[in-house]
PDB file of C-alpha atoms in Angstrom:
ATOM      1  CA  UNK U 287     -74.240  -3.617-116.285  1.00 39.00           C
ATOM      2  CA  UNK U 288     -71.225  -3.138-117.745  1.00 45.00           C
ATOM      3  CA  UNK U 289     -70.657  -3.099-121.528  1.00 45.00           C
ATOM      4  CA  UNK U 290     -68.006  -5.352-123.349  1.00 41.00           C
ATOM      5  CA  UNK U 291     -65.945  -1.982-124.303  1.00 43.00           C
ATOM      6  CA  UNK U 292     -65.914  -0.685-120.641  1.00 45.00           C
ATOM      7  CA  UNK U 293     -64.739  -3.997-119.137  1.00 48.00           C
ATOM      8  CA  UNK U 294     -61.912  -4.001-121.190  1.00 43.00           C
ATOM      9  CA  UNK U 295     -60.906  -0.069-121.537  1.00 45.00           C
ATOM     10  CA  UNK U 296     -58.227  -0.574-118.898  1.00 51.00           C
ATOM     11  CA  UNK U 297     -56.752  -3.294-121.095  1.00 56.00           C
ATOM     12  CA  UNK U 298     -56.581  -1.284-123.923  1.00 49.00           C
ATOM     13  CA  UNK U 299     -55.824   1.966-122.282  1.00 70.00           C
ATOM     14  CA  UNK U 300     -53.800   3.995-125.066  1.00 71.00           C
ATOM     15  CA  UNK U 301     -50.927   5.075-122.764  1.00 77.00           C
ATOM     16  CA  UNK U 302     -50.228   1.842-120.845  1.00 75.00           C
ATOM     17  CA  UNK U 303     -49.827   0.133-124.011  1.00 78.00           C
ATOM     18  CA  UNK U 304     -47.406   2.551-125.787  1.00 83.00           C
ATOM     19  CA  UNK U 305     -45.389   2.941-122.534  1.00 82.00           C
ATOM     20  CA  UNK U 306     -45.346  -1.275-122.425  1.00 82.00           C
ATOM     21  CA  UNK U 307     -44.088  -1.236-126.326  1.00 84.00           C
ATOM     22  CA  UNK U 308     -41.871   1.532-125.703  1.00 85.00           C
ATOM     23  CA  UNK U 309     -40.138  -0.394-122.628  1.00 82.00           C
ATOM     24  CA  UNK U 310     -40.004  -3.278-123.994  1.00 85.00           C
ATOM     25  CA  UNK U 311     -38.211  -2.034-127.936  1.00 84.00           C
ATOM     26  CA  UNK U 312     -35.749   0.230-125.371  1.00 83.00           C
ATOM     27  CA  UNK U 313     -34.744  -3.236-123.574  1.00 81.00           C
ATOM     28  CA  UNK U 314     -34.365  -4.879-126.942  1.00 83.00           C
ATOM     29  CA  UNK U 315     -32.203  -1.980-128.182  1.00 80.00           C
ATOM     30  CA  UNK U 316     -29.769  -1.694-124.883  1.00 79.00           C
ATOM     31  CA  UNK U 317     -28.900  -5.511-126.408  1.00 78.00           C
ATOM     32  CA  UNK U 318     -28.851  -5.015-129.946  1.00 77.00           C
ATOM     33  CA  UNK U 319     -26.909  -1.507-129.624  1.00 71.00           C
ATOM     34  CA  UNK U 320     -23.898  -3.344-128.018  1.00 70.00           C
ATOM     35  CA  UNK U 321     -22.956  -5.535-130.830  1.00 68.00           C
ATOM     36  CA  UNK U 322     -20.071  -4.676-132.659  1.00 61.00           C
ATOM     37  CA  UNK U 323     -20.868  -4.064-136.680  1.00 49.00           C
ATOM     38  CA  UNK U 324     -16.977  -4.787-137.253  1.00 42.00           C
ATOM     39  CA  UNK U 325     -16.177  -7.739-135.320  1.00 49.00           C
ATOM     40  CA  UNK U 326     -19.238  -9.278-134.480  1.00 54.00           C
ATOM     41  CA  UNK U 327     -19.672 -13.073-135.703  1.00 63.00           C
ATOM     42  CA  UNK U 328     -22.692 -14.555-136.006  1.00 67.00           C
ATOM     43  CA  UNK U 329     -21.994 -16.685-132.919  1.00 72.00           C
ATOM     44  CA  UNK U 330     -21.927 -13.373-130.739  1.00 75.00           C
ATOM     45  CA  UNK U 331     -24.852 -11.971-132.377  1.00 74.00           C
ATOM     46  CA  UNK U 332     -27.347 -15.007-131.792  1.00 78.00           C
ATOM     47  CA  UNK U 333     -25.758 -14.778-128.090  1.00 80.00           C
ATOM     48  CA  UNK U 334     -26.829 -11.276-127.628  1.00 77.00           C
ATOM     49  CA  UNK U 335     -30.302 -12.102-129.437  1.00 81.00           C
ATOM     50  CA  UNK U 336     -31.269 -14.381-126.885  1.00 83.00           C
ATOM     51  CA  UNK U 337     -29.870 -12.353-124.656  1.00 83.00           C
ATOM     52  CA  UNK U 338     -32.294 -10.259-125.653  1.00 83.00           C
ATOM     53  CA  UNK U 339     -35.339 -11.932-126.125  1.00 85.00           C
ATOM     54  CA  UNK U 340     -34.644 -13.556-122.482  1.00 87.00           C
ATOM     55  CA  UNK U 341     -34.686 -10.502-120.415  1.00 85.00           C
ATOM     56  CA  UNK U 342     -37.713  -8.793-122.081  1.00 87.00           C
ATOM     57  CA  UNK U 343     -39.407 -12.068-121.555  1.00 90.00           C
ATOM     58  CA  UNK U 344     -38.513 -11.630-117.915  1.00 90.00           C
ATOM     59  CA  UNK U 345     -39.109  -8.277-117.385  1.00 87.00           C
ATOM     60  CA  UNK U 346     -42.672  -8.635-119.321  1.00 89.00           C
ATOM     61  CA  UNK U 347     -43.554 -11.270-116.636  1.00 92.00           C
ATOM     62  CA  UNK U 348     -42.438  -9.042-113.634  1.00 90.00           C
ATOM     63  CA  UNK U 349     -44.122  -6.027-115.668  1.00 88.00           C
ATOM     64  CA  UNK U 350     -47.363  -8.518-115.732  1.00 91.00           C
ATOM     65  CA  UNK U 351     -47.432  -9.089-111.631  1.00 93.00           C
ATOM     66  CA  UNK U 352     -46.644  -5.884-111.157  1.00 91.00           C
ATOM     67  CA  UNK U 353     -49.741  -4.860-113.461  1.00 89.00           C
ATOM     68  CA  UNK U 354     -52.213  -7.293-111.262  1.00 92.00           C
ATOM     69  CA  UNK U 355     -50.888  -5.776-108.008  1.00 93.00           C
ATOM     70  CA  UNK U 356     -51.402  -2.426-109.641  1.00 90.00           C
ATOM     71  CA  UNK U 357     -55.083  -3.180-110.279  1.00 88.00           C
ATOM     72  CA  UNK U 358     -55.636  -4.979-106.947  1.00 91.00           C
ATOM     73  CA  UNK U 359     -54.219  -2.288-105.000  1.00 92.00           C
ATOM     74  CA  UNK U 360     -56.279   0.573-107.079  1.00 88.00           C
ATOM     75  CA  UNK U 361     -59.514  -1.350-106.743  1.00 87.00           C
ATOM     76  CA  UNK U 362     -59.179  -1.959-102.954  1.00 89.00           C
ATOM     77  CA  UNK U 363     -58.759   1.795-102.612  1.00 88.00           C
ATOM     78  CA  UNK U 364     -61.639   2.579-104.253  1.00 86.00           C
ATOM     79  CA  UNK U 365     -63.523  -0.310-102.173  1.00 86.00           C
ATOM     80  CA  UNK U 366     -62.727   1.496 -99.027  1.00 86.00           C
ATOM     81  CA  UNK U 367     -63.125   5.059-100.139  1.00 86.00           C
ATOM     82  CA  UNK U 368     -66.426   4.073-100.990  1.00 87.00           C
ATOM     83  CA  UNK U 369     -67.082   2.485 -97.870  1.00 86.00           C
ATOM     84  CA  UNK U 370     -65.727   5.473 -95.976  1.00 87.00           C
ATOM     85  CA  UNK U 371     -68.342   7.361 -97.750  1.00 87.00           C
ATOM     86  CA  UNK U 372     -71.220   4.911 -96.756  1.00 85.00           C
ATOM     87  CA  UNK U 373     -70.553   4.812 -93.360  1.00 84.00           C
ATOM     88  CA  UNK U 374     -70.423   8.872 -92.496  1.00 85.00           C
ATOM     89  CA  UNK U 375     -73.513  10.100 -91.215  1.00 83.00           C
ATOM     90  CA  UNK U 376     -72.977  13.845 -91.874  1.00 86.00           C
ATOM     91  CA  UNK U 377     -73.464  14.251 -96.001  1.00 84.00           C
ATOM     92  CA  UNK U 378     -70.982  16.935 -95.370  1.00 86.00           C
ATOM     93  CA  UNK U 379     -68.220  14.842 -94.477  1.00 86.00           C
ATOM     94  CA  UNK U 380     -69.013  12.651 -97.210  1.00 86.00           C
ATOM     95  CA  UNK U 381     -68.567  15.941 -99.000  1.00 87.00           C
ATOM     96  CA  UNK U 382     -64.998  16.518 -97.886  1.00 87.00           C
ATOM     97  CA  UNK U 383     -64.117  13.142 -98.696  1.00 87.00           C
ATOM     98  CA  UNK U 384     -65.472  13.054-102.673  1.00 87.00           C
ATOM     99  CA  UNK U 385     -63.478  16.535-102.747  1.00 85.00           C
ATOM    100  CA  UNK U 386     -60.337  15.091-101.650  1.00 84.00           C
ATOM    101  CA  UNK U 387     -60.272  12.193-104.378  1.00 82.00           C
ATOM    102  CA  UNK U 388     -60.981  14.980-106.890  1.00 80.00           C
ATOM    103  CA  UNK U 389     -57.622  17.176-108.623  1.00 80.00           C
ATOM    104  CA  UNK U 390     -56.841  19.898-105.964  1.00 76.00           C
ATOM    105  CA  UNK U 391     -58.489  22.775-108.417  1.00 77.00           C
ATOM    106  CA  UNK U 392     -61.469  21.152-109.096  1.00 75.00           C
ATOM    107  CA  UNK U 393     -62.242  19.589-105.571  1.00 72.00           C
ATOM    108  CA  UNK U 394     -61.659  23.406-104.043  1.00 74.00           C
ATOM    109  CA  UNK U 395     -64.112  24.570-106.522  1.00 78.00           C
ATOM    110  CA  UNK U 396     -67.072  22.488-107.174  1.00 81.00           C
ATOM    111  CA  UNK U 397     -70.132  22.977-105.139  1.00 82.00           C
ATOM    112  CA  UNK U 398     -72.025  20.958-103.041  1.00 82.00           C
ATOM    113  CA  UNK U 399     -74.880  20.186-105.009  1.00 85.00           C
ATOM    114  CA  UNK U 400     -72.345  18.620-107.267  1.00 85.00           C
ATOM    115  CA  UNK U 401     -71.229  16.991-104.594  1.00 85.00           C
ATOM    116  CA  UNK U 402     -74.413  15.618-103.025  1.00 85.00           C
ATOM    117  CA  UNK U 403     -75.206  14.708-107.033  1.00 88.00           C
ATOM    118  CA  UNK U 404     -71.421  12.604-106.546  1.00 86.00           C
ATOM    119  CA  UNK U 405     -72.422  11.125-103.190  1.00 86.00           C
ATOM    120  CA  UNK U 406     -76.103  10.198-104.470  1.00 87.00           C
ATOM    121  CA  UNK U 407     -74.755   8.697-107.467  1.00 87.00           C
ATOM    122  CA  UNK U 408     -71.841   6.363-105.078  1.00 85.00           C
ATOM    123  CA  UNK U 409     -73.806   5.250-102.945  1.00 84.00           C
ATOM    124  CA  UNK U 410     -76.263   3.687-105.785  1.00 82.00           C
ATOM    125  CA  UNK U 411     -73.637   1.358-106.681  1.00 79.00           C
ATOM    126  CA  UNK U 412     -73.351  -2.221-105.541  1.00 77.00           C
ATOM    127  CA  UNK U 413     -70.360  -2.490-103.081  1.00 71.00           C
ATOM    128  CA  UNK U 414     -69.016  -6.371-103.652  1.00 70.00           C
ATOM    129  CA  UNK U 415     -67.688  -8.219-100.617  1.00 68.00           C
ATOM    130  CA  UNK U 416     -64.315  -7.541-101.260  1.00 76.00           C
ATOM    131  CA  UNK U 417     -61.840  -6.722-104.257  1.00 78.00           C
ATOM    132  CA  UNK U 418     -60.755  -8.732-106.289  1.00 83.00           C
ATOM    133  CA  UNK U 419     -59.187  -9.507-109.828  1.00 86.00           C
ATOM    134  CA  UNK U 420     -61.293 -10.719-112.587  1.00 85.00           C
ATOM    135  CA  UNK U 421     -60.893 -12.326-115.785  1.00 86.00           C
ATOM    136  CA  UNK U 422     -60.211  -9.189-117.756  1.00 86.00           C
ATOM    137  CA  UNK U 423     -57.787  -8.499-115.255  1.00 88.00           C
ATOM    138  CA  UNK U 424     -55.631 -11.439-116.359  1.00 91.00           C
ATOM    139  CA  UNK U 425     -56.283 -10.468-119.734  1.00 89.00           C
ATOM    140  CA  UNK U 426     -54.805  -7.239-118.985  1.00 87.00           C
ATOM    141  CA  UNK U 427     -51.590  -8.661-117.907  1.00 90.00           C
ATOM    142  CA  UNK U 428     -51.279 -11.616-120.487  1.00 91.00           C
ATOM    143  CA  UNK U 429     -51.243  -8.641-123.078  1.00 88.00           C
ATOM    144  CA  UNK U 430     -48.813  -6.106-121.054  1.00 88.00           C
ATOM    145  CA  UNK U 431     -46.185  -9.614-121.351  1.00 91.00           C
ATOM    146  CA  UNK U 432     -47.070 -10.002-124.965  1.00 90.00           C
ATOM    147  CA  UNK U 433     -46.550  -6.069-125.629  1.00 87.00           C
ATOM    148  CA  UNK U 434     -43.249  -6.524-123.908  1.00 87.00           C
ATOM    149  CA  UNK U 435     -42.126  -9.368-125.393  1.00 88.00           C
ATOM    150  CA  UNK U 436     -42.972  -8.634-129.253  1.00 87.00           C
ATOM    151  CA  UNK U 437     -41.719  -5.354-128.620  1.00 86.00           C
ATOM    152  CA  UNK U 438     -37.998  -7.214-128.800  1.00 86.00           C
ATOM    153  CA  UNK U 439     -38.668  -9.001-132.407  1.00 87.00           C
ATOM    154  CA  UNK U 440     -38.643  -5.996-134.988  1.00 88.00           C
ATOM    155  CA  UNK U 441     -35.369  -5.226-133.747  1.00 87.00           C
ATOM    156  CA  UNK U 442     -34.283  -8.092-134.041  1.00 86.00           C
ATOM    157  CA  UNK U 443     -35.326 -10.243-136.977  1.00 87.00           C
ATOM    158  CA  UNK U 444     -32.817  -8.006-139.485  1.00 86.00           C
ATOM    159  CA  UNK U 445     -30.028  -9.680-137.444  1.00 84.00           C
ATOM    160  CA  UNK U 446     -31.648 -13.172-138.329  1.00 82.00           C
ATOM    161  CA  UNK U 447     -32.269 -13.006-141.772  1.00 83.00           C
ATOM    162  CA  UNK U 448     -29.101 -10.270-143.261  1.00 82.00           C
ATOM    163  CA  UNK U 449     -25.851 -11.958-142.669  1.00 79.00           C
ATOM    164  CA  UNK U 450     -23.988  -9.101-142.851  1.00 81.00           C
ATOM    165  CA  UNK U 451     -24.172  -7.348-139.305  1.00 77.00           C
ATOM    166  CA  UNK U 452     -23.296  -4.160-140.582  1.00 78.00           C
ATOM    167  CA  UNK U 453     -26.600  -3.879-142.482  1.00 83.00           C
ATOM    168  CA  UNK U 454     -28.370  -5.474-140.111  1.00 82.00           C
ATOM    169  CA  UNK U 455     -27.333  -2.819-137.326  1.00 80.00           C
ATOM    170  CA  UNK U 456     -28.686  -0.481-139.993  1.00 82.00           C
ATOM    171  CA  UNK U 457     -31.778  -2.116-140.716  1.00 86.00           C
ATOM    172  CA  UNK U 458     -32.967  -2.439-136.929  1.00 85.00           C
ATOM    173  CA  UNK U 459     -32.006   0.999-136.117  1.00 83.00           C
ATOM    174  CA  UNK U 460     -34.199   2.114-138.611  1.00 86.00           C
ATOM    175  CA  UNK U 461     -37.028  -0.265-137.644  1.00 88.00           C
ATOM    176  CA  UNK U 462     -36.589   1.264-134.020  1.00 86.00           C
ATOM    177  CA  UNK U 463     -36.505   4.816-134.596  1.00 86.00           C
ATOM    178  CA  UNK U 464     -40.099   4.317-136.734  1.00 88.00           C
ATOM    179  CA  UNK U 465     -41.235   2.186-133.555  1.00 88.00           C
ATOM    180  CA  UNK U 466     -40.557   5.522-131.321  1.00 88.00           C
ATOM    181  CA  UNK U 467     -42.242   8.030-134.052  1.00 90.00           C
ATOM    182  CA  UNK U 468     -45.363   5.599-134.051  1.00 90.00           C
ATOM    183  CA  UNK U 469     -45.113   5.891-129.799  1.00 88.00           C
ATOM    184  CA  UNK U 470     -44.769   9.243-129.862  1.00 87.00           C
ATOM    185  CA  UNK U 471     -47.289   9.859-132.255  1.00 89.00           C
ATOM    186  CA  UNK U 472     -50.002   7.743-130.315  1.00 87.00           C
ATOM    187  CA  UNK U 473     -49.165   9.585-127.567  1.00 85.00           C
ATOM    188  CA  UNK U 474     -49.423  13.104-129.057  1.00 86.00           C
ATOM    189  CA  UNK U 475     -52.736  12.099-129.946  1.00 86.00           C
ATOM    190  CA  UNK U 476     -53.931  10.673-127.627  1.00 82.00           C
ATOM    191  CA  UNK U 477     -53.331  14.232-125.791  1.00 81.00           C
ATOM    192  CA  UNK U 478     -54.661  16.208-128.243  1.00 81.00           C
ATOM    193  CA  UNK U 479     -51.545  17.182-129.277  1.00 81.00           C
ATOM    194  CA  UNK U 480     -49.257  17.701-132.393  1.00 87.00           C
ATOM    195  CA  UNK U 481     -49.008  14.246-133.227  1.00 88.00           C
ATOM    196  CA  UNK U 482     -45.678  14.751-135.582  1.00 89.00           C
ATOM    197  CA  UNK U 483     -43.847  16.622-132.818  1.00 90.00           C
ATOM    198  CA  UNK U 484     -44.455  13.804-130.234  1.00 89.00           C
ATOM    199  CA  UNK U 485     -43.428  11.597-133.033  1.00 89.00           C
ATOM    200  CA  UNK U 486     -39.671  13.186-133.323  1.00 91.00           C
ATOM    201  CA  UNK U 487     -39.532  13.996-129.294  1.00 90.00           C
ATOM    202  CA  UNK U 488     -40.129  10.335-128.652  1.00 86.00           C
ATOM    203  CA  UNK U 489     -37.504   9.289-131.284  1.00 86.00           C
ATOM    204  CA  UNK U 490     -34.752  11.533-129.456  1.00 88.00           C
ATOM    205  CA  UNK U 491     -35.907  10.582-126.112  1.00 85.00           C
ATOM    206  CA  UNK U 492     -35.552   6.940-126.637  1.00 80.00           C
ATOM    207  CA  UNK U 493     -32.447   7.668-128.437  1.00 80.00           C
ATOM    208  CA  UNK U 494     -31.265   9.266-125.390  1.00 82.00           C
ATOM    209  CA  UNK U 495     -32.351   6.877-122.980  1.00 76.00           C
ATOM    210  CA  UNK U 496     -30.523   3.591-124.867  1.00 72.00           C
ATOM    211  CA  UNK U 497     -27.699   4.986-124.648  1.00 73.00           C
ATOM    212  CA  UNK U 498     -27.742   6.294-121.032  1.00 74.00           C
ATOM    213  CA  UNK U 499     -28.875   2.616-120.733  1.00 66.00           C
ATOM    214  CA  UNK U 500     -25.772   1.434-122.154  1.00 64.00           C
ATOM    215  CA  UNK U 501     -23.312   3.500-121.011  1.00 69.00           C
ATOM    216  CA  UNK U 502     -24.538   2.592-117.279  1.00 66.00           C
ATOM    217  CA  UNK U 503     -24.109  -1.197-118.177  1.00 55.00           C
ATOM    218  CA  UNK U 504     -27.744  -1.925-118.511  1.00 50.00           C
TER     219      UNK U 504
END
């Protein structure tokens, strides 16, 4: 029986949700970074808001379907792997298939008593009628479109409360590169890493991607 926390771990896997944040502030910023500081009025600036807002709501919809086809597509692998693995009579051929689902060094090296242990342990496990999508599963995708679309708003609420743009360009740029520290510092980690350094890498790296984004007319 599955516990509360393991039903929703793939909801709130560390990674997919920074990457969802991350996407969704670099959309935001591909808007924001094309207004003009000197001769933007507030008429173009509320264009290029909802501008804004609009396409990160669309893209956190696609990003949501694509999320569900994701899952649906992982899970009926792993339905039919584990049928494979059922329906072999010859344990050893169950053998080679565990191995090949395992990372190329560790499926070369492990024995076969681990590997019998594997096979013992899989084919203890109910195998449902089919695969399917559950209720976390929508869960899972109602929060990668939330992700998305609150990623746009820090970016953008200096622009709707400072009149003048100039300080408002300021403000949001400075909103956005603490956004991509606090990525990059999930992510280093999350890894195990040096949490400061993925903190600064992230910064330059989505730095360097808005404006490859904008210079290609994205």
């Amino acid at each position: 029986m599955k516990t509360e926390n393991e039903k929703r771990m793939q909801v709130l896997d560390p990674v997919d949700r920074v990457s969802e944040i991350i996407f969704g502030l670099i959309m935001a910023l591909t808007f924001t970074g094309t207004i003009s500081a000197a001769t933007a009025g507030r008429e173009e600036v509320r264009t290029v808001l909802y501008a804004a807002l609009g396409c990160n709501i669309a893209w956190g919809l696609v990003d949501a379907v694509m999320y569900l086809i994701r899952t649906l597509t992982e899970r009926t692998r792993k339905h039919t792997l584990l049928q494979r693995i059922r329906s072999v009579a010859d344990p050893s051929d169950a053998h080679a298939i565990i191995a090949g689902e395992l990372p190329a060094r560790l499926g070369a090296s492990i024995g076969a008593d681990s590997l019998e242990d594997m096979r013992q342990r899989l084919l203890a496990l109910p195998l449902p009628v089919r695969a399917r999508l559950g209720q976390d599963d929508y869960i899972g995708a109602l929060w990668v479109f939330l992700l998305v679309v609150l990623a746009t708003f820090p970016v953008v609420i200096p622009f709707i409360f400072i009149a003048e743009t100039a300080l408002a360009m300021r403000v949001s740029n400075a909103i956005a590169l603490v956004m991509l520290f606090a990525a990059g510092h999930a992510y280093g980690r999350h890894a195990g890493g040096v949490p400061w350094r993925s903190g600064l890498a992230m910064m330059a790296i989505g730095a360097a991607l808005v404006l490859a984004t904008i210079a290609l007319g994205g």
